């Protein structure tokens, strides 16, 4: 799976747009959940329920792999293909659902700091966990945003998992563009303190992100990880960060 997420045109390699999509998909499948849903919804594969029929037709193993699990494992692998990406505790055994999760439960890229913080509090996340999760935009590029040129990254090193995102959001540099909602959270009186705490703090952020994303990956899962199988140990080796990206195309270094 790792090979799907590596941009081999750079030396050393970086994570590519497919890796970005995998990380985003895992969040979007789980992130619609809030506390009113209990042990339903959330990480149930319904994000791509149109694929469920195909998955059920061809997956004839004694212990079939769910779409919900594929989404989470793919995100964990994709994160590790980004140089500097952490190892997120990863579990399998989720059940799929073809029932779409409710609309309006994902964050609005233009939302106010208060509304976005309240949205994540309803999912059980603290200000620190929210600030940590936002850091995934270190490896993101924006599409379908009316105020951002398609393909523009949210920090100046989108192929690398680093904390440039935090400083770049607070003080933008040429070639990148922040989501308005991210900036609103960065200057929020509560979340902003946590956000600022990750500036130039790679180790602190990696640890916080891994824990917050592991929590995200269990939203709506009956019994949480107690009913799942820990497969963290079979994830591939992470990609180290090199001090210089020698042959990276300019579009992958800064957009």
Coordinates of N, CA and C in Angstrom, one line a residue, residues 124-134 194 198 208 211-212 215:
X124 N -16.1 15.0 21.4 CA -15.3 14.6 22.5 C -13.9 15.0 22.5
X125 N -13.5 16.0 21.6 CA -12.1 16.4 21.5 C -11.8 17.7 22.3
X126 N -10.7 17.7 22.9 CA -10.2 18.9 23.7 C -9.6 19.9 22.7
X127 N -9.3 21.1 23.2 CA -8.7 22.1 22.4 C -7.3 21.6 21.9
X128 N -6.6 20.9 22.7 CA -5.3 20.4 22.3 C -5.4 19.4 21.2
X129 N -6.4 18.5 21.4 CA -6.6 17.5 20.3 C -7.0 18.1 19.0
X130 N -7.9 19.1 19.1 CA -8.3 19.8 17.9 C -7.1 20.5 17.2
X131 N -6.3 21.2 18.0 CA -5.1 21.8 17.4 C -4.2 20.8 16.8
X132 N -4.0 19.7 17.4 CA -3.2 18.6 16.8 C -3.7 18.1 15.5
X133 N -5.0 17.8 15.5 CA -5.6 17.3 14.3 C -5.5 18.3 13.1
X134 N -5.6 19.5 13.4 CA -5.5 20.6 12.3 C -4.1 20.4 11.6
X194 N -3.2 26.3 22.3 CA -2.7 25.0 22.0 C -2.0 25.0 20.6
X198 N 2.4 24.3 19.2 CA 3.0 23.3 18.3 C 3.9 24.0 17.3
X208 N 1.0 14.2 20.0 CA -0.4 14.7 20.1 C -1.3 14.3 19.0
X211 N -2.1 10.4 19.0 CA -3.1 10.1 20.0 C -4.5 10.6 19.6
X212 N -4.6 11.8 19.0 CA -5.9 12.4 18.6 C -6.5 11.7 17.4
X215 N -7.9 8.4 18.5 CA -9.2 8.6 19.1 C -10.3 8.9 18.0

